[in-house]
PDB file of C-alpha atoms in Angstrom:
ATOM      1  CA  UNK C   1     -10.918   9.127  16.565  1.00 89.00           C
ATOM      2  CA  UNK C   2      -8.826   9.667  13.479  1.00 97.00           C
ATOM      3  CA  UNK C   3      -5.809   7.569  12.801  1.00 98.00           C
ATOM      4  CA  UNK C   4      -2.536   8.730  12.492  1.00 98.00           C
ATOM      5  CA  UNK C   5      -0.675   9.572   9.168  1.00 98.00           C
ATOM      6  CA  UNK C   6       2.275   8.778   8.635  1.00 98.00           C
ATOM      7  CA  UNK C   7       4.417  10.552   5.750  1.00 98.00           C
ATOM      8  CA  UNK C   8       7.954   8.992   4.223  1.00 98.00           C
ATOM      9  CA  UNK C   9      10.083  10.995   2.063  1.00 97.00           C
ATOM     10  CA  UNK C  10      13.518  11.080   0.727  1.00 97.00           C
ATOM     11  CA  UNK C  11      15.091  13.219  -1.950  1.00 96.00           C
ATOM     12  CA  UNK C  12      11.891  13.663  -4.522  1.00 96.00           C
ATOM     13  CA  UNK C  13      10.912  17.350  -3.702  1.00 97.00           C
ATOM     14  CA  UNK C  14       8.667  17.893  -6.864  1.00 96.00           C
ATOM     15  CA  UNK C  15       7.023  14.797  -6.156  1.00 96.00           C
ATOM     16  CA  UNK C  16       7.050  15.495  -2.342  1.00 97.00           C
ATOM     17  CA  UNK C  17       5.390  18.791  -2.824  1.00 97.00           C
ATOM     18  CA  UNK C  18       2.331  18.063  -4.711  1.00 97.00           C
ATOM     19  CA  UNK C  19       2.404  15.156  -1.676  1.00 98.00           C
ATOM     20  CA  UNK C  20       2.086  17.568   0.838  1.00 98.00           C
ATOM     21  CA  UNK C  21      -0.743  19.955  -1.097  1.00 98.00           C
ATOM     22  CA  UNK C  22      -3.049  17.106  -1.614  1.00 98.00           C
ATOM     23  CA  UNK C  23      -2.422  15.701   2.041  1.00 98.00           C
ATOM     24  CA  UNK C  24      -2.836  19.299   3.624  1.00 98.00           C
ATOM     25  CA  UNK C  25      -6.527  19.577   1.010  1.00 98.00           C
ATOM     26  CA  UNK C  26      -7.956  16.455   2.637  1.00 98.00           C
ATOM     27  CA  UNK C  27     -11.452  16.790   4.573  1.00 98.00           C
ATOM     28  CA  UNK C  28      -9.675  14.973   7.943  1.00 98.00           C
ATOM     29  CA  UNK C  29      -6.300  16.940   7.887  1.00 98.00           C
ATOM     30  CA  UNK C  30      -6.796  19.186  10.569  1.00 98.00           C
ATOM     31  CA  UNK C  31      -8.265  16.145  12.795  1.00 98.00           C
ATOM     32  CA  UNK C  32      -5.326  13.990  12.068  1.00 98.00           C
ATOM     33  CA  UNK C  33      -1.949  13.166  13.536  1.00 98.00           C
ATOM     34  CA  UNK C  34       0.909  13.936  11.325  1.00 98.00           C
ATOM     35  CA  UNK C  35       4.099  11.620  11.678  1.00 98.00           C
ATOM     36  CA  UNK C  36       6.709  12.314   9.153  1.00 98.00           C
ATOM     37  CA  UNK C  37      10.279  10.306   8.318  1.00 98.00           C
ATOM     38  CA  UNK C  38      12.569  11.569   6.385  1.00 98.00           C
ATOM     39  CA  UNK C  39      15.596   9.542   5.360  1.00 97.00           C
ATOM     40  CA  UNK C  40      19.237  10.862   5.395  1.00 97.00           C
ATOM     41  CA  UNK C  41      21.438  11.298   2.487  1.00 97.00           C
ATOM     42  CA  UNK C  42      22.661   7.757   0.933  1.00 95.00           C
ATOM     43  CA  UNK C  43      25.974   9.836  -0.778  1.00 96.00           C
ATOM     44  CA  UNK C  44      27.325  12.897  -0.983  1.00 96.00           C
ATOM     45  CA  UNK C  45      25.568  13.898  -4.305  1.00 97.00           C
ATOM     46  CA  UNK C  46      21.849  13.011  -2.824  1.00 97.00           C
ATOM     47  CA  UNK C  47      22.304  15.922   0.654  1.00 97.00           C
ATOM     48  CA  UNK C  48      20.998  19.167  -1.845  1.00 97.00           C
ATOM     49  CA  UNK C  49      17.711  17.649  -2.704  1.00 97.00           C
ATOM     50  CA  UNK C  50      17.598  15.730   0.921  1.00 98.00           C
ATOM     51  CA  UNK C  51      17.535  19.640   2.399  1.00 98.00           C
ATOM     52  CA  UNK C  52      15.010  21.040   0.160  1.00 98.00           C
ATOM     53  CA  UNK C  53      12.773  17.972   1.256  1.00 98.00           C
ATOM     54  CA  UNK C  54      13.262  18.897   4.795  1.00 98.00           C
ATOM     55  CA  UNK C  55      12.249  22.355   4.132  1.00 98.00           C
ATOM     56  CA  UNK C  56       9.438  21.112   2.651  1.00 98.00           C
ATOM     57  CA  UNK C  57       8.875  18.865   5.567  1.00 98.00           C
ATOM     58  CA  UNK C  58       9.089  22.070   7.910  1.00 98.00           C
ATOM     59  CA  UNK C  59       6.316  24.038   6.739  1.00 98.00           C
ATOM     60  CA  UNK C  60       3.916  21.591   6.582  1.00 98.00           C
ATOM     61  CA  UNK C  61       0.588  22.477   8.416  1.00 97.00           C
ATOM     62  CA  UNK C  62      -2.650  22.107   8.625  1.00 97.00           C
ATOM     63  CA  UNK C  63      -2.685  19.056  10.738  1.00 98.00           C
ATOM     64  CA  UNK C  64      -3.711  18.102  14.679  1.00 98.00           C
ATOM     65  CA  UNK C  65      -0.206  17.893  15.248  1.00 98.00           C
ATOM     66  CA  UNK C  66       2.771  16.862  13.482  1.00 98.00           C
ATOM     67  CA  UNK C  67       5.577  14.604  14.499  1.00 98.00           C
ATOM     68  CA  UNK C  68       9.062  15.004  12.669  1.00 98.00           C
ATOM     69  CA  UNK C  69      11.655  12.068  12.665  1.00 98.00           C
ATOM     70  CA  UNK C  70      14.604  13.306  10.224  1.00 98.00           C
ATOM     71  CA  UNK C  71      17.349  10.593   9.906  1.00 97.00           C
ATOM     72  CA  UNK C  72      21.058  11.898  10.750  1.00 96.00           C
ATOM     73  CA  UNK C  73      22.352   8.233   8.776  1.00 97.00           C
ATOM     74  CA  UNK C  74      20.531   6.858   5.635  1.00 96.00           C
ATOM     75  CA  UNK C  75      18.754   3.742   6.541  1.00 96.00           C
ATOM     76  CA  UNK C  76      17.395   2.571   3.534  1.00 93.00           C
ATOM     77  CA  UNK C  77      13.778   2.360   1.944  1.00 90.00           C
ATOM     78  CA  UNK C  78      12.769  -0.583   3.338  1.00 94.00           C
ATOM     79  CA  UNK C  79      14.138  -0.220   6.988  1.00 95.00           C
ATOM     80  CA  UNK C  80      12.990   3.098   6.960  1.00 96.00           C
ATOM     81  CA  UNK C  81       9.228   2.321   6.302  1.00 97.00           C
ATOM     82  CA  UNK C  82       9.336  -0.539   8.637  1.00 97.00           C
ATOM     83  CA  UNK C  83      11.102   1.488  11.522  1.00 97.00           C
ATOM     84  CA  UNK C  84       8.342   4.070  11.135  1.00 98.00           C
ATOM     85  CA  UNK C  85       5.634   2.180  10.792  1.00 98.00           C
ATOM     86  CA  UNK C  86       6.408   0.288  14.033  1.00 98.00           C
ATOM     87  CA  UNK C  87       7.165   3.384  16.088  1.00 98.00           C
ATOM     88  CA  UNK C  88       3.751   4.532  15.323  1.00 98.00           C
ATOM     89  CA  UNK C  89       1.748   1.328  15.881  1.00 98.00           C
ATOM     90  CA  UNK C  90       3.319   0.758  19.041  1.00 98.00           C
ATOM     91  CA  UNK C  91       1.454   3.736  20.323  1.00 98.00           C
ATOM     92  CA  UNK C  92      -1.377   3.663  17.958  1.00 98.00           C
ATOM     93  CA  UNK C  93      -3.807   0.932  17.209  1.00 98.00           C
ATOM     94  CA  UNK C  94      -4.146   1.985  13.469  1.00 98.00           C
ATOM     95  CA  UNK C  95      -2.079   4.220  11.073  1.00 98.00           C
ATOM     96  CA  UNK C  96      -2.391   5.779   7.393  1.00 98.00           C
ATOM     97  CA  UNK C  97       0.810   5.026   5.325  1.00 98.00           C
ATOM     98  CA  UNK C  98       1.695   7.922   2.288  1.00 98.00           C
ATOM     99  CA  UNK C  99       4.762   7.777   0.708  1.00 96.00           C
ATOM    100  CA  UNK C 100       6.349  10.959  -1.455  1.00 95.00           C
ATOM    101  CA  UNK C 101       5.036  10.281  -4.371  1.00 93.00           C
ATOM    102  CA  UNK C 102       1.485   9.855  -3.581  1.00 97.00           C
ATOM    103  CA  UNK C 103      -1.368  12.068  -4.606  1.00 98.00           C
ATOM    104  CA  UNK C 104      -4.810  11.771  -2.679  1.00 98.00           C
ATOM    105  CA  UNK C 105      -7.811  12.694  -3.406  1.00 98.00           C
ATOM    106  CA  UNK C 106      -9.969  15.065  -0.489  1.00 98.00           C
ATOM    107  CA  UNK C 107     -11.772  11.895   0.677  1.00 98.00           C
ATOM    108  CA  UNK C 108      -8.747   9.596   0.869  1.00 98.00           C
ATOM    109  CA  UNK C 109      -8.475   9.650   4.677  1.00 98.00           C
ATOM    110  CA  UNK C 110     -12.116   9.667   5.007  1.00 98.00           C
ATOM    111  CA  UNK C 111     -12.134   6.341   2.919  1.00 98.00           C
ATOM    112  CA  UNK C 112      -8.803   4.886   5.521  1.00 98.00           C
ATOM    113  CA  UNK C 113     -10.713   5.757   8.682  1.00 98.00           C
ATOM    114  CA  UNK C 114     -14.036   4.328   7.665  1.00 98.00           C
ATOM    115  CA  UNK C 115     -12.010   1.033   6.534  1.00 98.00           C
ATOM    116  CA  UNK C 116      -9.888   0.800   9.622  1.00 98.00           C
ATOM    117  CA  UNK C 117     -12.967   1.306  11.837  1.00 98.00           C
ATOM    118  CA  UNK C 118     -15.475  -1.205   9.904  1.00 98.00           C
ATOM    119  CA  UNK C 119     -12.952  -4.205   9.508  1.00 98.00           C
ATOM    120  CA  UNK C 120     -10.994  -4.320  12.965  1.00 98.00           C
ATOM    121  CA  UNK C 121     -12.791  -6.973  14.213  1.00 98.00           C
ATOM    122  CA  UNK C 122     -12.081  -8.918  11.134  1.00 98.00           C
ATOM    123  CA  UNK C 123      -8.033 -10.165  11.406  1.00 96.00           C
ATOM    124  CA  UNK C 124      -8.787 -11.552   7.836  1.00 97.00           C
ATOM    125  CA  UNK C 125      -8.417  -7.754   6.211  1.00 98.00           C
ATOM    126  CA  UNK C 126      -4.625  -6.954   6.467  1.00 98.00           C
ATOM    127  CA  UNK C 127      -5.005  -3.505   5.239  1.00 98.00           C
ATOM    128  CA  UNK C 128      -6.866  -0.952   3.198  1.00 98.00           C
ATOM    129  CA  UNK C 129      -5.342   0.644  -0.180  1.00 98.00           C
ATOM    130  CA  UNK C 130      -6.106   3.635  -1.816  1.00 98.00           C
ATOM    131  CA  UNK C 131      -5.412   3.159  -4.821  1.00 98.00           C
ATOM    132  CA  UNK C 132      -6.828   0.926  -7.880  1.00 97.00           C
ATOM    133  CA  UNK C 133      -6.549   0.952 -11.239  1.00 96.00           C
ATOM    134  CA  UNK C 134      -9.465   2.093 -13.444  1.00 96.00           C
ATOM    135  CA  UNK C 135     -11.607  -0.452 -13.771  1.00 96.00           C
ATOM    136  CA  UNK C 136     -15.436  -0.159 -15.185  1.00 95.00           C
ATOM    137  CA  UNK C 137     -17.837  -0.988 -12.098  1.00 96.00           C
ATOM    138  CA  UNK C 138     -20.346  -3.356 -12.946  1.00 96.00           C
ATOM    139  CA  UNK C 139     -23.565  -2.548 -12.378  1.00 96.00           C
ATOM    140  CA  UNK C 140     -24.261  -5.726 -10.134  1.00 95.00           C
ATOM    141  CA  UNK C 141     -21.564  -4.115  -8.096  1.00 97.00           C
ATOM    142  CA  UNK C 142     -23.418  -1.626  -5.235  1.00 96.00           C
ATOM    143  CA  UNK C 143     -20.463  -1.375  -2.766  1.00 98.00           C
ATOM    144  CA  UNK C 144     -17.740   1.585  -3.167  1.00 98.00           C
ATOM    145  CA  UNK C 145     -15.120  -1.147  -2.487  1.00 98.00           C
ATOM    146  CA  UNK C 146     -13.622  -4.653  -3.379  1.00 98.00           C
ATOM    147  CA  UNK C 147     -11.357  -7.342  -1.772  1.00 98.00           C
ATOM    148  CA  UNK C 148      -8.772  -9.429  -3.921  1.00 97.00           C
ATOM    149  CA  UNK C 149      -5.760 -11.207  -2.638  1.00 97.00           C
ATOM    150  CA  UNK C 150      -2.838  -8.202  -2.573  1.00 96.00           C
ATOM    151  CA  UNK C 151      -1.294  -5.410  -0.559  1.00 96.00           C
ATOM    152  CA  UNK C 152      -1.016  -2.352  -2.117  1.00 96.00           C
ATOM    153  CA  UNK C 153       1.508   0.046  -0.865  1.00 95.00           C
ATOM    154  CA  UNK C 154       0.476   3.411  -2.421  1.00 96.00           C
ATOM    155  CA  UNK C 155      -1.640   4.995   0.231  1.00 98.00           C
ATOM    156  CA  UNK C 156      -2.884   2.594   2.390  1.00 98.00           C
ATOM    157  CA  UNK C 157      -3.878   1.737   6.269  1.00 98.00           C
ATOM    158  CA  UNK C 158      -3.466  -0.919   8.709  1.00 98.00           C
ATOM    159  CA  UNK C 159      -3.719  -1.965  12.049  1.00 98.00           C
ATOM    160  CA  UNK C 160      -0.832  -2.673  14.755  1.00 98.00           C
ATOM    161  CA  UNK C 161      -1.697  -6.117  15.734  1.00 98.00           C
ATOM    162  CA  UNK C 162      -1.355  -7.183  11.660  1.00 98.00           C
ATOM    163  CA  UNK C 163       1.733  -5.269  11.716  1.00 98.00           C
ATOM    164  CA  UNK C 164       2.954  -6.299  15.159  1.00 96.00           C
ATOM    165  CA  UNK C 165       2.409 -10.278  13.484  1.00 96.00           C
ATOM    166  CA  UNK C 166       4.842  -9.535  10.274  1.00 97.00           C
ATOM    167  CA  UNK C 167       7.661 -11.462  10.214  1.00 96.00           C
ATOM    168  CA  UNK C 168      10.277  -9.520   8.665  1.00 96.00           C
ATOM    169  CA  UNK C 169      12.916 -12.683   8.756  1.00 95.00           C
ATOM    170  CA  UNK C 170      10.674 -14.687   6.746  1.00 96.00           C
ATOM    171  CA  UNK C 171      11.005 -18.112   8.163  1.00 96.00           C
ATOM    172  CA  UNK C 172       8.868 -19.570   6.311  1.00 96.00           C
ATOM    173  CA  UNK C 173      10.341 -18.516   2.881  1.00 96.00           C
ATOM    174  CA  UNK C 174      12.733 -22.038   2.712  1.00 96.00           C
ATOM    175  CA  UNK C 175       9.550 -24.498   2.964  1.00 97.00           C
ATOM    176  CA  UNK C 176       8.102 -21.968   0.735  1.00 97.00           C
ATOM    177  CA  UNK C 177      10.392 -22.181  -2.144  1.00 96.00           C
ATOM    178  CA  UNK C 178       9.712 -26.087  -1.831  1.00 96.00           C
ATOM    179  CA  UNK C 179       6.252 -26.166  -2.446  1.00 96.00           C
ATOM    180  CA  UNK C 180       4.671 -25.585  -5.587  1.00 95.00           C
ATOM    181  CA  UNK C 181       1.215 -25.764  -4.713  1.00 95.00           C
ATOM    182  CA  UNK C 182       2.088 -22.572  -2.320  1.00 96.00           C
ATOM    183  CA  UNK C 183       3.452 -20.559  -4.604  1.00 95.00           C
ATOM    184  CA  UNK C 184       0.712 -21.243  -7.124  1.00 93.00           C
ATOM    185  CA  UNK C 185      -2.009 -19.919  -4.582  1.00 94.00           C
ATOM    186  CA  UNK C 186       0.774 -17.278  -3.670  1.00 95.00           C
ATOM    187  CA  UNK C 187       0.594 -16.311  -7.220  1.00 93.00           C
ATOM    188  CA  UNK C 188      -3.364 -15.540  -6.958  1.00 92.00           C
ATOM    189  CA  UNK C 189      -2.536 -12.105  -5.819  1.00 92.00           C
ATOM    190  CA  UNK C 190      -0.547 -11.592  -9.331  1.00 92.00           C
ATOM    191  CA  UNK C 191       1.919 -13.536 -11.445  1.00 89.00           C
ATOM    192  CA  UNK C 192       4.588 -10.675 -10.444  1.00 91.00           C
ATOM    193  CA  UNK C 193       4.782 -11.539  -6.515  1.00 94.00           C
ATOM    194  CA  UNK C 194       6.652 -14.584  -6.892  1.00 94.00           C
ATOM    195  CA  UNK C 195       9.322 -12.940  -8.775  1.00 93.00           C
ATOM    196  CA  UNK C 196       9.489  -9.972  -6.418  1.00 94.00           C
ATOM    197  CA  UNK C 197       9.639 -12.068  -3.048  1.00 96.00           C
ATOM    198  CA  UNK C 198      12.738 -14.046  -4.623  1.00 96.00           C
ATOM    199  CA  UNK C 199      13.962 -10.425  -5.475  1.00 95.00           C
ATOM    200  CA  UNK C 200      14.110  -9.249  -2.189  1.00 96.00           C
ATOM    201  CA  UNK C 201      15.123 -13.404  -0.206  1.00 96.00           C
ATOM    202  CA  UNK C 202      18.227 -12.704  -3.186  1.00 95.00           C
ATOM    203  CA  UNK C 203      19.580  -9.671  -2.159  1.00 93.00           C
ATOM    204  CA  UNK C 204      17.927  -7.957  -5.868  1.00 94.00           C
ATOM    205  CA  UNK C 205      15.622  -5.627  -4.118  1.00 91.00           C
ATOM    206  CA  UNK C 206      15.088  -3.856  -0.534  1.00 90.00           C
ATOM    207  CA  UNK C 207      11.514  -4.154  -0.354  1.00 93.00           C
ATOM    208  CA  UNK C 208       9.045  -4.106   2.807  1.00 95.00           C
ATOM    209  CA  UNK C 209       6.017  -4.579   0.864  1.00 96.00           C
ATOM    210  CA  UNK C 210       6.303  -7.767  -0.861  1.00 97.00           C
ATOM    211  CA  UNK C 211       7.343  -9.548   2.535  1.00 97.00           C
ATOM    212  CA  UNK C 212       4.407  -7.368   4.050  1.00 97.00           C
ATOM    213  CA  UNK C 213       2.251  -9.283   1.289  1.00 96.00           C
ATOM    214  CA  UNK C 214       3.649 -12.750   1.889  1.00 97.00           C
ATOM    215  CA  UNK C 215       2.625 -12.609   5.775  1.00 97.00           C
ATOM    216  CA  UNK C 216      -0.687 -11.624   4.313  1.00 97.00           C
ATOM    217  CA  UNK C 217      -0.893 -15.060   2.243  1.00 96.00           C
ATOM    218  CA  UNK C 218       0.076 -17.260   5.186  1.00 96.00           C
ATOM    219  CA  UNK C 219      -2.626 -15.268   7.166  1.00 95.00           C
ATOM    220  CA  UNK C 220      -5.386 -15.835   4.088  1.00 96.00           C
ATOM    221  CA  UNK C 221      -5.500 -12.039   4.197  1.00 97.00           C
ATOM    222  CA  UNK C 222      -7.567 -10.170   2.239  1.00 98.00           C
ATOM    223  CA  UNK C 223      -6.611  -6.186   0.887  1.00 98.00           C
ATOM    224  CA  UNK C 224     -10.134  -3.814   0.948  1.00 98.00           C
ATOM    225  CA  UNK C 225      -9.710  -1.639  -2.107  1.00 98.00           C
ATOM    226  CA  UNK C 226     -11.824   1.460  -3.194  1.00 98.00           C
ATOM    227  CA  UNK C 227     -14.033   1.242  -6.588  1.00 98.00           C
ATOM    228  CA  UNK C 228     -13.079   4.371  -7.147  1.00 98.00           C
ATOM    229  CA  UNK C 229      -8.869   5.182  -7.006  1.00 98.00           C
ATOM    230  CA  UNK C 230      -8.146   7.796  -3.832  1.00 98.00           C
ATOM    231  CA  UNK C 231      -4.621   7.588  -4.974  1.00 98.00           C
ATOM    232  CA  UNK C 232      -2.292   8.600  -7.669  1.00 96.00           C
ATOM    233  CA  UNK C 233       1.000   7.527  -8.109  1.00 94.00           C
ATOM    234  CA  UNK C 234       3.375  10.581  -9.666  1.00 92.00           C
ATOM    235  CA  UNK C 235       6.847   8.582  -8.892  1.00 81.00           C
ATOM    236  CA  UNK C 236       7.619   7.253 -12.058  1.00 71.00           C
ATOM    237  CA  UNK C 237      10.869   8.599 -13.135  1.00 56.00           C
ATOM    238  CA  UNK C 238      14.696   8.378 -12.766  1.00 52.00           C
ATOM    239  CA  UNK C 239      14.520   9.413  -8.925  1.00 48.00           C
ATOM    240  CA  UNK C 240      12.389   6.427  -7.919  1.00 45.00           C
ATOM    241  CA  UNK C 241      13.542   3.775  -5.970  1.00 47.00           C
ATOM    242  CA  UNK C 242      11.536   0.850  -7.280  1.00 45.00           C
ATOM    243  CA  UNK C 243       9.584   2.146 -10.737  1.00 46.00           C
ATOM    244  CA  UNK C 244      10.805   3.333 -14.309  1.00 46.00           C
ATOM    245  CA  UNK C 245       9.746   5.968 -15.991  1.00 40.00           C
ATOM    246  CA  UNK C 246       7.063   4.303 -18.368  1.00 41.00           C
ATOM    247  CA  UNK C 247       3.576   4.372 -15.962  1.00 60.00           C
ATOM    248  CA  UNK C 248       1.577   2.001 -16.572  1.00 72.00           C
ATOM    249  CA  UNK C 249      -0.541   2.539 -13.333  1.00 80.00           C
ATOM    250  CA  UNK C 250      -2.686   5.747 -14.428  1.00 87.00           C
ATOM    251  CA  UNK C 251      -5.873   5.993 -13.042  1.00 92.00           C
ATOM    252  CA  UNK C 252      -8.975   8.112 -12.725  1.00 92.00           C
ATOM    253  CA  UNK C 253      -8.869   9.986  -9.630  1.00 97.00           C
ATOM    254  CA  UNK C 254     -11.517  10.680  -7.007  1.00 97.00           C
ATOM    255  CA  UNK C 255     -12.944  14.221  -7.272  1.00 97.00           C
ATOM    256  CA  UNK C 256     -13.258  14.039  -3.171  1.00 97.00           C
ATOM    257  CA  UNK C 257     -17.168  15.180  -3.164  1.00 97.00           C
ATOM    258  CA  UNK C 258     -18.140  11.672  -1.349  1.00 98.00           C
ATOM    259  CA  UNK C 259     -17.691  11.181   2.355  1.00 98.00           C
ATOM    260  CA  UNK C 260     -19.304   8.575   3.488  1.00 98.00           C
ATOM    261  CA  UNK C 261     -18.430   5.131   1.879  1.00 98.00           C
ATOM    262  CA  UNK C 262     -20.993   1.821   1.277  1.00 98.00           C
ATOM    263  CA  UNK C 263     -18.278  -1.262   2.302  1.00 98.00           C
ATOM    264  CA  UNK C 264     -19.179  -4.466   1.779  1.00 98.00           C
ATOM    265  CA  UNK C 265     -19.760  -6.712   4.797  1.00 96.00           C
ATOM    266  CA  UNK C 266     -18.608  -9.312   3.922  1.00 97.00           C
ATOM    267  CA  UNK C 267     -14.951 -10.512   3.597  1.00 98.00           C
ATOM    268  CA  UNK C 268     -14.367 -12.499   0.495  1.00 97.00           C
ATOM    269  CA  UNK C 269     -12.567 -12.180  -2.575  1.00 97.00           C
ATOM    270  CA  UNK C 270     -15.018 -10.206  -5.080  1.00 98.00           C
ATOM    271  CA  UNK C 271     -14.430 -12.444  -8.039  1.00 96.00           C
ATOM    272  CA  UNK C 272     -14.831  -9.921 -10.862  1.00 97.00           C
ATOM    273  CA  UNK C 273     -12.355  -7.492  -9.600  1.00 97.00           C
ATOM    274  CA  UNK C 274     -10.219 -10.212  -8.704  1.00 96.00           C
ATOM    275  CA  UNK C 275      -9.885 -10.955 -12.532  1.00 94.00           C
ATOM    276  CA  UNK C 276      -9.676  -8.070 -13.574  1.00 94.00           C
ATOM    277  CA  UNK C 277      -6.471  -7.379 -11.456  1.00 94.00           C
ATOM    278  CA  UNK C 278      -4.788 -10.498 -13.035  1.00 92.00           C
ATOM    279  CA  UNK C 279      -5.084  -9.464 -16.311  1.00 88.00           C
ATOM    280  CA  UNK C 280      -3.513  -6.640 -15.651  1.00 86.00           C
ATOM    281  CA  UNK C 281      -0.710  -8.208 -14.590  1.00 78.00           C
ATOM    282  CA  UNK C 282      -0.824 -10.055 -17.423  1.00 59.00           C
ATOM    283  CA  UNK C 283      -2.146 -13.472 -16.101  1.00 49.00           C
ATOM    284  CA  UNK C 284      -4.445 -15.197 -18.959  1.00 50.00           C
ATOM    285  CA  UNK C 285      -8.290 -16.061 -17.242  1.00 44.00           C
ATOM    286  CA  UNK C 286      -7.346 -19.608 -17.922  1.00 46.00           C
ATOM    287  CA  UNK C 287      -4.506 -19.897 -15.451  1.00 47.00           C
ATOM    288  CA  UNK C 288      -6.462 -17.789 -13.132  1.00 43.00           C
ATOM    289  CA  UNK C 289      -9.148 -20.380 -13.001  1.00 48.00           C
ATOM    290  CA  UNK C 290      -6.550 -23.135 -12.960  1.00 51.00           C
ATOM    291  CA  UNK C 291      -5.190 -21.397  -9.693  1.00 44.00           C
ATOM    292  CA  UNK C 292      -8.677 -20.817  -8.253  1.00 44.00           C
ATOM    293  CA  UNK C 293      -8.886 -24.512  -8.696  1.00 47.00           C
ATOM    294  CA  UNK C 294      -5.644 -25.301  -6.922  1.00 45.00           C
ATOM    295  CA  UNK C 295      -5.533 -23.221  -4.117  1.00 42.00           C
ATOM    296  CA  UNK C 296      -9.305 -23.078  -3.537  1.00 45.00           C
ATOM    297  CA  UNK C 297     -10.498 -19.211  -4.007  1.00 42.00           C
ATOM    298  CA  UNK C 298     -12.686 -18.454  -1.058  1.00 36.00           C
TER     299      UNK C 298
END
């Protein structure tokens, strides 16, 4: 059985409507649930593009069946995704995540569902992403995916009972901010993360991801990502919530062809992709080995 999709959008309906085309192209559309939640209008200004995103939202098809969920109040990115998320995975024991600025590839949900149904047994893998930047496989590398340290929210899976296990209030984040040897293996999943999760404990940001991610460090989760990206971010602009307009995430994108995926089996941070994440977020190899040290890279 397929999982569900769920689809979150806003006011973006350029972005939501090359969304919508790529979802609708997939191989496993037409055998997939379709849950969609659509935020209401934060002020007056935002309730012309809100509408043209619902009539978007209205002619979607192609799909098993589809689900809509329009908001008559705005509730905000963050309480949005995590409301919707929750009503799904109370019903479902796995669900695909797109937001409206995501482009997939045809094989994206064939890559989730093989993912979701390989790794449930294993409570180490938190989720599966879709996207990755474009890095050069190595030839020593036979797999079509990796595992590092990191959540990735642009098009991505999970499974309720990691979900159900989030703790939004973050009661560990005070003991946290005490301990340095914590937030230096936090760090392994990026040098960013540390300054996002004070972000969004300090009122800067309204972010589910980065607490999503933090949950997934206490756990010693693990994110499976594809070799090749099944993603493509298109939200960088003035109407995104959480990116500027310069992208630095561009990526090759799968030409859909492949259907059936060689994951590794076992669960363990591939060390070469690993690396190569860090230095793109701009963490020297030498600290990187100095954290491996510290926190013990298994």
């Amino acid at each position: 059985m397929t999982a569900p999709v769920i689809l979150f959008a806003y006011k973006r309906p350029h972005e939501l409507k090359a969304t919508i085309q790529a979802l609708e192209a997939n191989h496993l559309a037409s055998e997939s649930d379709l849950y969609i939640f659509a935020d209401a209008p934060k002020r007056p200004a935002d309730a012309p593009k809100v509408a043209e995103v619902r009539q978007l939202l209205d002619a979607i098809s192609g799909f098993k069946r589809i689900h809509r969920d329009y908001a008559e109040t705005n509730i905000g990115c963050a309480d949005s995704v995590i409301r919707g998320i929750s009503q799904v995975l109370a019903k479902h024991p796995t669900a695909i995540i797109v937001e409206d600025d995501l482009v997939t590839s045809p094989n994206f949900l064939d890559f989730m569902n093989q993912g979701l149904a390989q790794y449930a047994p294993n409570k180490r893998v938190y989720s599966v992403a879709g996207y990755t930047f474009p890095f050069q496989k190595p030839a020593s590398h036979s797999s079509d995916a990796y595992f590092i340290p990191r959540h990735s929210p642009w098009g991505w899976a999970t499974w309720a009972d990691r979900w159900q296990s989030i703790d939004w209030d973050m009661a560990d984040y005070p003991a946290f901010t005490q301990d340095k040897a914590e937030q230096r293996s936090f760090m392994q999943g990026g040098s960013d993360l540390l300054n996002m999760l004070r972000d969004q404990m300090e009122g800067r940001a309204d972010a589910w991801d980065i607490r999503f991610c933090f949950n997934r460090f206490k756990n010693n989760g693990l994110t499976v990502y594809p070799t090749i990206s099944k993603v493509e971010n298109i939200g960088f602009g003035e109407e995104a919530t959480h990116t500027n307009i310069y992208n630095r995430y561009k990526t090759q994108l799968d030409d859909g062809t492949q259907r059936i995926f060689d994951l590794p089996r076992i669960v363990q941070t591939t060390e070469y992709y690993h690396k190569e994440t860090l230095r793109r977020y701009s963490v020297p190899i030498r600290i990187f080995n100095r954290l491996k040290t510290l926190a013990g890279m298994r």
